[in-house]
Amino acid sequence: MVRSVQVVSISSLKGGVGKTSVTLGLASAALAAGIPTLVIDLDPHADASTGLGVRADGKMTIGRMLKASRKASLSDNIVSSSWQAKAVSKRSLTRVPVLDVAVGDAYTGIYDRPDLRARDLRRLTQLLGKTSGYSLVLIDCPPSLNGLTRMAWSASDRILLVAEPSLFSVAGTERTQRALEMFRKEYAPDLGRIDVVANRVRKDSDEHRFRLTEMRSMFGASVLSPELPEFADWQQIQGAAYSVHQWPGQPAQRTAGLFDELLRNITDTAAKPGRA
Ligand SMILES: Nc1ncnc2c1ncn2[C@@H]1O[C@H](COP(=O)(O)OP(=O)(O)O)[C@@H](O)[C@H]1O
Ligand SMILES: [Mg+2]
């Protein structure tokens, strides 16, 4: 059976490198492009849910759904993002673009263990297998390589590793890639591309330029274009639970354009196996 949905995990060993920001930027671009999208907030901190302006409001959070993965219905428990409502009212669209969220909360943390069994690793795959109608699924991972991130990898067609151009982040990305190759052999032989997204790049910094060159020589063609620069308005936009495409001003529009390009580069390249 040919799968028409692309499942993408956004992960990294480190926190604060921009996983949630990249997830939100891509979700924003997908909404603007009218691509039916589901964001799964797998981080117990639930920052993606906050950024997308959602609460569970009586629905099951992703942690509860994972716990009951054989019985729970993902479709019955997703919440539509507040961005979607804004997009509709702003453009008075008749066809509603879809941006749904499987809401995160601290309960998900029960699976963030290093010793998760193989059948627990399949819980998210099980849930996703029962849903349809999305062309893109974005999974925002926690900053660890424990059970939750591995659950996301098992369910994914391709993986984006977010890295800042700094010594520890580049080293962490290399460790994550090695862990991923081992994981691929053992649990996910069909896993597709593993790519790197450089975030918070300051072109005027000698250190950043040096680390970017290092990243390109280490990770080659898997460093995706475009690189994402330091963007002063990010915190304000995320704090207001806005989509970058809906935020006024030229800097936001420039950033929105970069995410459009990144999304095109992700959805255009087939998720075929390839060493990163
Ligand atoms: N390109 C960027 N420019 C400016 N601030 C950024 C950028 N990327 C992320 N941030 C900020 O850095 C902080 C951490 O980013 P976040 O996306 O939450 O990282 P992670 O999900 O990897 O922990 C957030 O406050 C976010 O707004
Ligand atoms: Mg995050």
mmCIF file of C-alpha atoms and ligand atoms in Angstrom:
data_model
loop_
_atom_site.group_PDB
_atom_site.id
_atom_site.type_symbol
_atom_site.label_atom_id
_atom_site.label_comp_id
_atom_site.label_asym_id
_atom_site.label_seq_id
_atom_site.Cartn_x
_atom_site.Cartn_y
_atom_site.Cartn_z
ATOM 1 C CA MET A 1 0.000 0.000 0.000
ATOM 2 C CA VAL A 2 1.389 3.433 -0.912
ATOM 3 C CA ARG A 3 1.300 5.787 2.038
ATOM 4 C CA SER A 4 0.247 9.300 1.124
ATOM 5 C CA VAL A 5 1.089 10.764 4.530
ATOM 6 C CA GLN A 6 4.588 11.834 5.441
ATOM 7 C CA VAL A 7 5.510 11.502 9.114
ATOM 8 C CA VAL A 8 8.417 13.713 10.189
ATOM 9 C CA SER A 9 10.083 13.714 13.625
ATOM 10 C CA ILE A 10 11.841 16.855 14.773
ATOM 11 C CA SER A 11 14.388 15.811 17.365
ATOM 12 C CA SER A 12 17.716 16.472 19.041
ATOM 13 C CA LEU A 13 19.628 15.269 22.034
ATOM 14 C CA LYS A 14 19.793 18.777 23.423
ATOM 15 C CA GLY A 15 17.071 21.119 24.662
ATOM 16 C CA GLY A 16 16.697 24.700 23.556
ATOM 17 C CA VAL A 17 18.159 24.231 20.055
ATOM 18 C CA GLY A 18 14.861 24.971 18.326
ATOM 19 C CA LYS A 19 12.909 21.710 17.843
ATOM 20 C CA THR A 20 9.615 23.283 18.835
ATOM 21 C CA SER A 21 10.350 26.440 16.842
ATOM 22 C CA VAL A 22 11.092 24.396 13.704
ATOM 23 C CA THR A 23 7.953 22.296 14.280
ATOM 24 C CA LEU A 24 5.852 25.453 14.639
ATOM 25 C CA GLY A 25 7.479 27.130 11.622
ATOM 26 C CA LEU A 26 6.815 24.092 9.427
ATOM 27 C CA ALA A 27 3.253 23.785 10.745
ATOM 28 C CA SER A 28 2.722 27.450 9.904
ATOM 29 C CA ALA A 29 4.040 26.923 6.361
ATOM 30 C CA ALA A 30 1.875 23.828 5.928
ATOM 31 C CA LEU A 31 -1.226 25.737 7.036
ATOM 32 C CA ALA A 32 -0.423 28.557 4.608
ATOM 33 C CA ALA A 33 0.047 26.022 1.808
ATOM 34 C CA GLY A 34 -3.233 24.255 2.634
ATOM 35 C CA ILE A 35 -1.538 20.944 3.476
ATOM 36 C CA PRO A 36 -3.703 18.975 5.947
ATOM 37 C CA THR A 37 -1.371 18.593 8.917
ATOM 38 C CA LEU A 38 -1.311 17.020 12.370
ATOM 39 C CA VAL A 39 1.188 18.132 15.012
ATOM 40 C CA ILE A 40 1.937 15.568 17.722
ATOM 41 C CA ASP A 41 3.304 17.201 20.854
ATOM 42 C CA LEU A 42 5.419 14.445 22.347
ATOM 43 C CA ASP A 43 7.422 16.671 24.704
ATOM 44 C CA PRO A 44 6.086 16.513 28.297
ATOM 45 C CA HIS A 45 6.759 20.278 28.483
ATOM 46 C CA ALA A 46 4.056 20.721 25.836
ATOM 47 C CA ASP A 47 5.536 23.886 24.333
ATOM 48 C CA ALA A 48 4.168 23.086 20.864
ATOM 49 C CA SER A 49 0.625 22.887 22.292
ATOM 50 C CA THR A 50 1.128 26.291 23.925
ATOM 51 C CA GLY A 51 2.484 27.761 20.691
ATOM 52 C CA LEU A 52 -0.454 26.378 18.723
ATOM 53 C CA GLY A 53 -2.904 27.837 21.256
ATOM 54 C CA VAL A 54 -4.536 24.566 22.294
ATOM 55 C CA ARG A 55 -5.601 22.784 25.467
ATOM 56 C CA ALA A 56 -6.941 19.292 25.867
ATOM 57 C CA ASP A 57 -10.353 20.574 27.090
ATOM 58 C CA GLY A 58 -11.762 17.174 27.952
ATOM 59 C CA LYS A 59 -9.982 15.310 25.155
ATOM 60 C CA MET A 60 -7.263 12.757 25.857
ATOM 61 C CA THR A 61 -3.719 14.122 25.719
ATOM 62 C CA ILE A 62 -1.166 12.237 23.650
ATOM 63 C CA GLY A 63 0.261 10.587 26.792
ATOM 64 C CA ARG A 64 -3.153 9.155 27.710
ATOM 65 C CA MET A 65 -3.713 8.039 24.130
ATOM 66 C CA LEU A 66 -0.346 6.283 24.068
ATOM 67 C CA LYS A 67 -1.187 4.512 27.309
ATOM 68 C CA ALA A 68 -4.400 3.211 25.721
ATOM 69 C CA SER A 69 -2.949 2.914 22.217
ATOM 70 C CA ARG A 70 -4.963 -0.147 21.235
ATOM 71 C CA LYS A 71 -8.308 1.333 22.213
ATOM 72 C CA ALA A 72 -7.880 5.107 21.979
ATOM 73 C CA SER A 73 -8.817 6.955 18.814
ATOM 74 C CA LEU A 74 -6.443 9.682 17.726
ATOM 75 C CA SER A 75 -9.097 11.237 15.475
ATOM 76 C CA ASP A 76 -11.526 11.557 18.408
ATOM 77 C CA ASN A 77 -8.968 13.287 20.588
ATOM 78 C CA ILE A 78 -7.207 15.775 18.365
ATOM 79 C CA VAL A 79 -7.901 19.478 18.861
ATOM 80 C CA SER A 80 -7.923 21.972 16.044
ATOM 81 C CA SER A 81 -5.242 24.665 16.397
ATOM 82 C CA SER A 82 -6.135 28.263 17.164
ATOM 83 C CA TRP A 83 -4.098 29.203 14.067
ATOM 84 C CA GLN A 84 -6.586 27.370 11.878
ATOM 85 C CA ALA A 85 -9.482 29.487 13.163
ATOM 86 C CA LYS A 86 -7.467 32.675 12.580
ATOM 87 C CA ALA A 87 -6.602 31.595 9.036
ATOM 88 C CA VAL A 88 -10.269 31.026 8.250
ATOM 89 C CA SER A 89 -11.561 34.287 9.720
ATOM 90 C CA LYS A 90 -8.750 36.327 8.175
ATOM 91 C CA ARG A 91 -9.187 35.151 4.626
ATOM 92 C CA SER A 92 -12.896 34.236 4.906
ATOM 93 C CA LEU A 93 -12.097 30.936 3.299
ATOM 94 C CA THR A 94 -14.787 28.502 2.435
ATOM 95 C CA ARG A 95 -12.461 25.491 2.413
ATOM 96 C CA VAL A 96 -11.061 25.122 5.881
ATOM 97 C CA PRO A 97 -7.312 24.392 5.967
ATOM 98 C CA VAL A 98 -6.546 21.698 8.540
ATOM 99 C CA LEU A 99 -3.964 22.083 11.300
ATOM 100 C CA ASP A 100 -4.765 19.701 14.161
ATOM 101 C CA VAL A 101 -2.888 18.939 17.351
ATOM 102 C CA ALA A 102 -2.469 15.861 19.524
ATOM 103 C CA VAL A 103 -2.062 17.848 22.736
ATOM 104 C CA GLY A 104 0.918 17.263 25.007
ATOM 105 C CA ASP A 105 1.162 17.243 28.789
ATOM 106 C CA ALA A 106 3.447 16.077 31.585
ATOM 107 C CA TYR A 107 1.778 12.633 31.686
ATOM 108 C CA THR A 108 3.618 11.715 28.471
ATOM 109 C CA GLY A 109 6.750 11.628 30.660
ATOM 110 C CA ILE A 110 5.873 8.085 31.796
ATOM 111 C CA TYR A 111 7.357 6.867 28.492
ATOM 112 C CA ASP A 112 10.488 9.000 28.567
ATOM 113 C CA ARG A 113 12.563 6.112 29.885
ATOM 114 C CA PRO A 114 15.698 4.541 28.438
ATOM 115 C CA ASP A 115 14.361 1.003 28.873
ATOM 116 C CA LEU A 116 11.171 1.015 26.813
ATOM 117 C CA ARG A 117 10.244 -2.394 25.409
ATOM 118 C CA ALA A 118 9.898 -2.965 21.660
ATOM 119 C CA ARG A 119 6.136 -3.269 21.906
ATOM 120 C CA ASP A 120 5.907 0.043 23.769
ATOM 121 C CA LEU A 121 7.932 1.652 20.995
ATOM 122 C CA ARG A 122 5.117 0.809 18.585
ATOM 123 C CA ARG A 123 2.412 2.673 20.519
ATOM 124 C CA LEU A 124 2.546 5.843 18.410
ATOM 125 C CA THR A 125 2.666 3.841 15.157
ATOM 126 C CA GLN A 126 -0.429 2.022 16.376
ATOM 127 C CA LEU A 127 -2.291 5.293 17.019
ATOM 128 C CA LEU A 128 -1.267 6.809 13.682
ATOM 129 C CA GLY A 129 -2.370 3.681 11.857
ATOM 130 C CA LYS A 130 -5.945 4.435 12.867
ATOM 131 C CA THR A 131 -6.102 7.962 11.504
ATOM 132 C CA SER A 132 -6.394 9.321 7.988
ATOM 133 C CA GLY A 133 -6.868 12.562 6.121
ATOM 134 C CA TYR A 134 -3.487 14.170 6.831
ATOM 135 C CA SER A 135 -0.734 14.666 4.272
ATOM 136 C CA LEU A 136 1.823 15.664 6.884
ATOM 137 C CA VAL A 137 2.413 14.656 10.513
ATOM 138 C CA LEU A 138 4.995 16.635 12.492
ATOM 139 C CA ILE A 139 6.213 15.130 15.770
ATOM 140 C CA ASP A 140 7.832 17.537 18.245
ATOM 141 C CA CYS A 141 10.171 15.404 20.377
ATOM 142 C CA PRO A 142 11.531 15.917 23.894
ATOM 143 C CA PRO A 143 15.234 16.745 24.329
ATOM 144 C CA SER A 144 16.435 13.209 24.982
ATOM 145 C CA LEU A 145 16.976 9.980 23.094
ATOM 146 C CA ASN A 146 14.782 8.029 25.493
ATOM 147 C CA GLY A 147 11.544 6.148 24.878
ATOM 148 C CA LEU A 148 9.456 9.041 23.562
ATOM 149 C CA THR A 149 11.934 10.074 20.892
ATOM 150 C CA ARG A 150 12.413 6.443 19.899
ATOM 151 C CA MET A 151 8.648 5.973 19.724
ATOM 152 C CA ALA A 152 8.568 8.972 17.361
ATOM 153 C CA TRP A 153 11.408 7.574 15.249
ATOM 154 C CA SER A 154 9.617 4.210 14.925
ATOM 155 C CA ALA A 155 6.546 5.977 13.567
ATOM 156 C CA SER A 156 8.434 8.291 11.188
ATOM 157 C CA ASP A 157 9.284 8.297 7.509
ATOM 158 C CA ARG A 158 12.058 10.816 8.001
ATOM 159 C CA ILE A 159 13.816 12.695 10.754
ATOM 160 C CA LEU A 160 15.010 16.260 11.128
ATOM 161 C CA LEU A 161 17.795 16.861 13.625
ATOM 162 C CA VAL A 162 17.881 20.482 14.744
ATOM 163 C CA ALA A 163 21.325 21.863 15.570
ATOM 164 C CA GLU A 164 22.750 25.227 16.465
ATOM 165 C CA PRO A 165 26.130 26.075 14.976
ATOM 166 C CA SER A 166 27.926 25.578 18.299
ATOM 167 C CA LEU A 167 30.475 22.996 19.457
ATOM 168 C CA PHE A 168 28.204 21.045 21.799
ATOM 169 C CA SER A 169 25.241 21.089 19.467
ATOM 170 C CA VAL A 170 27.249 19.798 16.492
ATOM 171 C CA ALA A 171 28.820 17.075 18.684
ATOM 172 C CA GLY A 172 25.357 16.177 20.049
ATOM 173 C CA THR A 173 23.998 15.903 16.510
ATOM 174 C CA GLU A 174 26.735 13.464 15.573
ATOM 175 C CA ARG A 175 25.934 11.310 18.617
ATOM 176 C CA THR A 176 22.245 11.413 17.733
ATOM 177 C CA GLN A 177 23.002 10.300 14.179
ATOM 178 C CA ARG A 178 25.009 7.350 15.459
ATOM 179 C CA ALA A 179 22.181 6.388 17.822
ATOM 180 C CA LEU A 180 19.760 6.671 14.912
ATOM 181 C CA GLU A 181 21.772 4.379 12.659
ATOM 182 C CA MET A 182 21.788 1.734 15.399
ATOM 183 C CA PHE A 183 18.081 2.240 15.933
ATOM 184 C CA ARG A 184 17.451 1.907 12.192
ATOM 185 C CA LYS A 185 19.223 -1.457 12.081
ATOM 186 C CA GLU A 186 17.397 -2.843 15.067
ATOM 187 C CA TYR A 187 13.901 -1.390 14.907
ATOM 188 C CA ALA A 188 13.277 0.694 11.793
ATOM 189 C CA PRO A 189 14.832 -0.720 8.599
ATOM 190 C CA ASP A 190 12.391 1.327 6.491
ATOM 191 C CA LEU A 191 13.271 4.656 8.068
ATOM 192 C CA GLY A 192 14.027 7.225 5.372
ATOM 193 C CA ARG A 193 16.224 10.287 5.355
ATOM 194 C CA ILE A 194 17.868 11.781 8.395
ATOM 195 C CA ASP A 195 18.553 15.457 7.772
ATOM 196 C CA VAL A 196 20.004 18.322 9.763
ATOM 197 C CA VAL A 197 18.432 21.767 10.118
ATOM 198 C CA ALA A 198 20.810 24.524 11.229
ATOM 199 C CA ASN A 199 18.997 26.980 13.498
ATOM 200 C CA ARG A 200 19.838 30.334 15.122
ATOM 201 C CA VAL A 201 22.558 30.990 12.590
ATOM 202 C CA ARG A 202 24.337 34.339 12.869
ATOM 203 C CA LYS A 203 26.242 34.944 9.681
ATOM 204 C CA ASP A 204 28.235 37.757 11.317
ATOM 205 C CA SER A 205 29.694 35.365 13.900
ATOM 206 C CA ASP A 206 33.079 33.802 13.049
ATOM 207 C CA GLU A 207 32.298 30.891 15.387
ATOM 208 C CA HIS A 208 28.970 30.214 13.629
ATOM 209 C CA ARG A 209 30.579 30.339 10.171
ATOM 210 C CA PHE A 210 33.255 27.909 11.357
ATOM 211 C CA ARG A 211 30.709 25.502 12.872
ATOM 212 C CA LEU A 212 28.516 25.651 9.758
ATOM 213 C CA THR A 213 31.463 24.633 7.573
ATOM 214 C CA GLU A 214 32.174 21.856 10.078
ATOM 215 C CA MET A 215 28.529 20.726 9.957
ATOM 216 C CA ARG A 216 28.604 20.608 6.161
ATOM 217 C CA SER A 217 31.790 18.557 6.129
ATOM 218 C CA MET A 218 30.402 16.163 8.766
ATOM 219 C CA PHE A 219 26.848 15.797 7.532
ATOM 220 C CA GLY A 220 27.244 16.630 3.819
ATOM 221 C CA ALA A 221 24.124 16.980 1.716
ATOM 222 C CA SER A 222 21.910 16.149 4.663
ATOM 223 C CA VAL A 223 22.288 19.731 5.966
ATOM 224 C CA LEU A 224 19.039 21.134 4.630
ATOM 225 C CA SER A 225 18.556 24.434 2.926
ATOM 226 C CA PRO A 226 17.752 27.062 4.028
ATOM 227 C CA GLU A 227 19.587 27.597 7.289
ATOM 228 C CA LEU A 228 17.433 29.413 9.820
ATOM 229 C CA PRO A 229 18.843 32.661 11.188
ATOM 230 C CA GLU A 230 18.496 34.141 14.648
ATOM 231 C CA PHE A 231 15.081 35.807 14.558
ATOM 232 C CA ALA A 232 14.386 38.468 17.187
ATOM 233 C CA ASP A 233 10.566 38.242 17.140
ATOM 234 C CA TRP A 234 10.290 34.475 17.701
ATOM 235 C CA GLN A 235 9.596 34.553 21.445
ATOM 236 C CA GLN A 236 6.946 37.226 21.116
ATOM 237 C CA ILE A 237 5.173 35.377 18.279
ATOM 238 C CA GLN A 238 5.284 32.054 20.119
ATOM 239 C CA GLY A 239 4.166 33.690 23.382
ATOM 240 C CA ALA A 240 1.146 35.145 21.608
ATOM 241 C CA ALA A 241 0.361 31.679 20.137
ATOM 242 C CA TYR A 242 0.581 33.065 16.602
ATOM 243 C CA SER A 243 1.638 31.505 13.357
ATOM 244 C CA VAL A 244 4.672 33.280 11.886
ATOM 245 C CA HIS A 245 2.768 33.557 8.590
ATOM 246 C CA GLN A 246 0.039 35.515 10.403
ATOM 247 C CA TRP A 247 2.387 37.889 12.241
ATOM 248 C CA PRO A 248 2.694 41.399 10.789
ATOM 249 C CA GLY A 249 5.924 42.923 9.559
ATOM 250 C CA GLN A 250 8.665 42.156 7.086
ATOM 251 C CA PRO A 251 10.997 40.201 9.409
ATOM 252 C CA ALA A 252 8.171 37.730 10.156
ATOM 253 C CA GLN A 253 7.345 37.455 6.452
ATOM 254 C CA ARG A 254 11.007 36.751 5.662
ATOM 255 C CA THR A 255 11.071 34.005 8.306
ATOM 256 C CA ALA A 256 7.764 32.641 7.004
ATOM 257 C CA GLY A 257 9.335 32.477 3.523
ATOM 258 C CA LEU A 258 12.279 30.464 4.871
ATOM 259 C CA PHE A 259 9.896 27.933 6.423
ATOM 260 C CA ASP A 260 7.963 27.732 3.105
ATOM 261 C CA GLU A 261 11.242 26.840 1.420
ATOM 262 C CA LEU A 262 12.237 24.351 4.141
ATOM 263 C CA LEU A 263 8.845 22.660 3.929
ATOM 264 C CA ARG A 264 9.122 22.410 0.126
ATOM 265 C CA ASN A 265 12.559 20.848 0.475
ATOM 266 C CA ILE A 266 11.223 18.324 2.962
ATOM 267 C CA THR A 267 8.059 17.382 1.122
ATOM 268 C CA ASP A 268 9.678 17.368 -2.351
ATOM 269 C CA THR A 269 12.475 14.952 -1.547
ATOM 270 C CA ALA A 270 11.077 11.465 -1.254
ATOM 271 C CA ALA A 271 11.662 9.876 2.131
ATOM 272 C CA LYS A 272 14.022 7.333 0.689
ATOM 273 C CA PRO A 273 16.633 5.576 2.775
ATOM 274 C CA GLY A 274 19.960 7.316 2.831
ATOM 275 C CA ARG A 275 22.752 7.640 5.288
ATOM 276 C CA ALA A 276 22.881 11.122 6.657
HETATM 277 N N1 LIG B 1 16.032 30.993 15.147
HETATM 278 C C1 LIG B 1 15.745 31.475 16.372
HETATM 279 N N2 LIG B 1 15.915 32.795 16.657
HETATM 280 C C2 LIG B 1 15.621 33.289 17.884
HETATM 281 N N3 LIG B 1 15.140 32.576 18.895
HETATM 282 C C3 LIG B 1 14.958 31.252 18.694
HETATM 283 C C4 LIG B 1 15.246 30.635 17.426
HETATM 284 N N4 LIG B 1 14.952 29.315 17.536
HETATM 285 C C5 LIG B 1 14.507 29.112 18.794
HETATM 286 N N5 LIG B 1 14.511 30.276 19.484
HETATM 287 C C6 LIG B 1 14.089 30.487 20.903
HETATM 288 O O1 LIG B 1 14.902 29.669 21.726
HETATM 289 C C7 LIG B 1 14.134 29.068 22.742
HETATM 290 C C8 LIG B 1 14.252 27.552 22.641
HETATM 291 O O2 LIG B 1 13.699 27.139 21.405
HETATM 292 P P1 LIG B 1 12.748 25.861 21.296
HETATM 293 O O3 LIG B 1 12.201 25.841 19.921
HETATM 294 O O4 LIG B 1 11.781 25.839 22.435
HETATM 295 O O5 LIG B 1 13.834 24.701 21.478
HETATM 296 P P2 LIG B 1 13.622 23.147 21.845
HETATM 297 O O6 LIG B 1 12.255 22.767 21.434
HETATM 298 O O7 LIG B 1 14.688 22.451 21.050
HETATM 299 O O8 LIG B 1 13.849 23.025 23.317
HETATM 300 C C9 LIG B 1 12.707 29.563 22.569
HETATM 301 O O9 LIG B 1 12.507 30.629 23.452
HETATM 302 C C10 LIG B 1 12.651 30.038 21.126
HETATM 303 O O10 LIG B 1 11.755 31.107 20.956
HETATM 304 MG MG MG B 2 10.715 21.898 22.553
#
